[in-house]
Amino acid sequence: MGKIKNDPEMSGKGMAIAGIILGFLGLAQSILIIIGAVAYFWIIQPTSLMPLSCDIRGRLDCIEAPVFGRDTATIKVKNIMGTDITVTRLLGDATSDCATDNDINDIAIKDGESAVIVYKAAKPFSKDGRVRCKFDIEFVMSNMGATNTATAYLTGKAS
């Protein structure tokens, strides 16, 4: 093996070259971040990446993804109570996009069967905007006659 000799003319230039390379790496990283942000916010539309979700706390089950219209939220629910029920009202939550109460025509749902429930919002959802709804589904159980509620949490995109 031979010994590598130091060239006196190259003294200190390695650090300068390393600094230039690291500077270009930082610039390249910044450019990639800018390209990603432009693609995400102006080309892809973040709302198109948002999942549709329907979660009902109580003995009702969401069996399809929610559908959001201009001023409606539509869900298909299945009765897993063990008894027939009648849905009587939808009570909106002031902290969500579904903030008003809806008096609806009674919807009878037999045990193990499903029905479509439509929530009518007081003001239209913004087109292609994110919608987060929370409302209580008020219902009466046929074997008890007592009024109960199940809370629905919906997210999605208005069309």
mmCIF file of C-alpha atoms in Angstrom, residues 85-89 137-141 146-150:
data_model
loop_
_atom_site.group_PDB
_atom_site.id
_atom_site.type_symbol
_atom_site.label_atom_id
_atom_site.label_comp_id
_atom_site.label_asym_id
_atom_site.label_seq_id
_atom_site.Cartn_x
_atom_site.Cartn_y
_atom_site.Cartn_z
ATOM 1 C CA ILE A 85 -87.858 1.049 17.201
ATOM 2 C CA THR A 86 -89.371 4.229 15.808
ATOM 3 C CA VAL A 87 -87.050 7.177 15.058
ATOM 4 C CA THR A 88 -88.862 10.396 16.027
ATOM 5 C CA ARG A 89 -86.354 13.296 15.963
ATOM 6 C CA ILE A 137 -81.048 10.121 16.841
ATOM 7 C CA GLU A 138 -84.040 10.098 19.169
ATOM 8 C CA PHE A 139 -86.102 6.910 19.059
ATOM 9 C CA VAL A 140 -88.754 4.982 20.956
ATOM 10 C CA MET A 141 -88.354 1.261 21.640
ATOM 11 C CA ALA A 146 -89.265 5.064 26.617
ATOM 12 C CA THR A 147 -87.409 7.625 24.509
ATOM 13 C CA ASN A 148 -83.712 6.868 23.935
ATOM 14 C CA THR A 149 -80.939 8.470 21.905
ATOM 15 C CA ALA A 150 -77.976 7.282 19.875
#
